[in-house]
């Protein structure tokens, strides 16, 4: 049975929702302070990459990006995403590989030489523990298997933040932020600023309209994908069966989201709730 996609009411959006998360991280002071807390380094300034295209579109056109993509004053590039559910198998971890390839492709397309590739930090914020070790933060670099003190200096770092952590392994501000992801508001300055900004945004009718436009487009794209799949299934005839027709329809829905809403293939599959075991099949259909 087809699963219905329902639009979450504007008033119910929280920091966990992609749309609201992107708006909040679009406030430079908040994004910069959060990055400084996570990395425990001083960052003088950040610049939003593709800001004019993505934020200026206000989610109404092809410029939409559901992740946060910034560069700091030391030319380190950051990709930050709110990941609200644990994907099947190793999909969550392999997604960092996909993000890394996309960032590197963007940098190389901009004229960078391999030797000049920026240092990159991919950050996933999770309201669950992806490794079940109780840590608030898991930082990964490429190390030599035979000699753990030997690090491959490729400049690539992946960080998973766990809002369910129990260890004392992050500073007070990051801990307060992760508690806020879980719905707990405290007197921490960063959390108070984020909470006040969300309240302010929700009062803006323009943002409400932009959100509804985005959500309705996404819902219509999904419906159209299913409708087209059903039409294609009929066209293929009984010999190929309904299952193949539905698969073609789902692939069309993914492709449509990628082309019309500028989603990555992974993001489209997440929205359509495609199981990890079936993603390779749909990826082949989309590319074919």
Coordinates of C-alpha atoms in Angstrom, one line a residue, residues 130 186 201 282:
X130 CA 24.8 5.9 15.4
X186 CA 18.1 25.7 28.7
X201 CA 10.9 32.9 11.9
X282 CA 16.9 2.4 -8.0

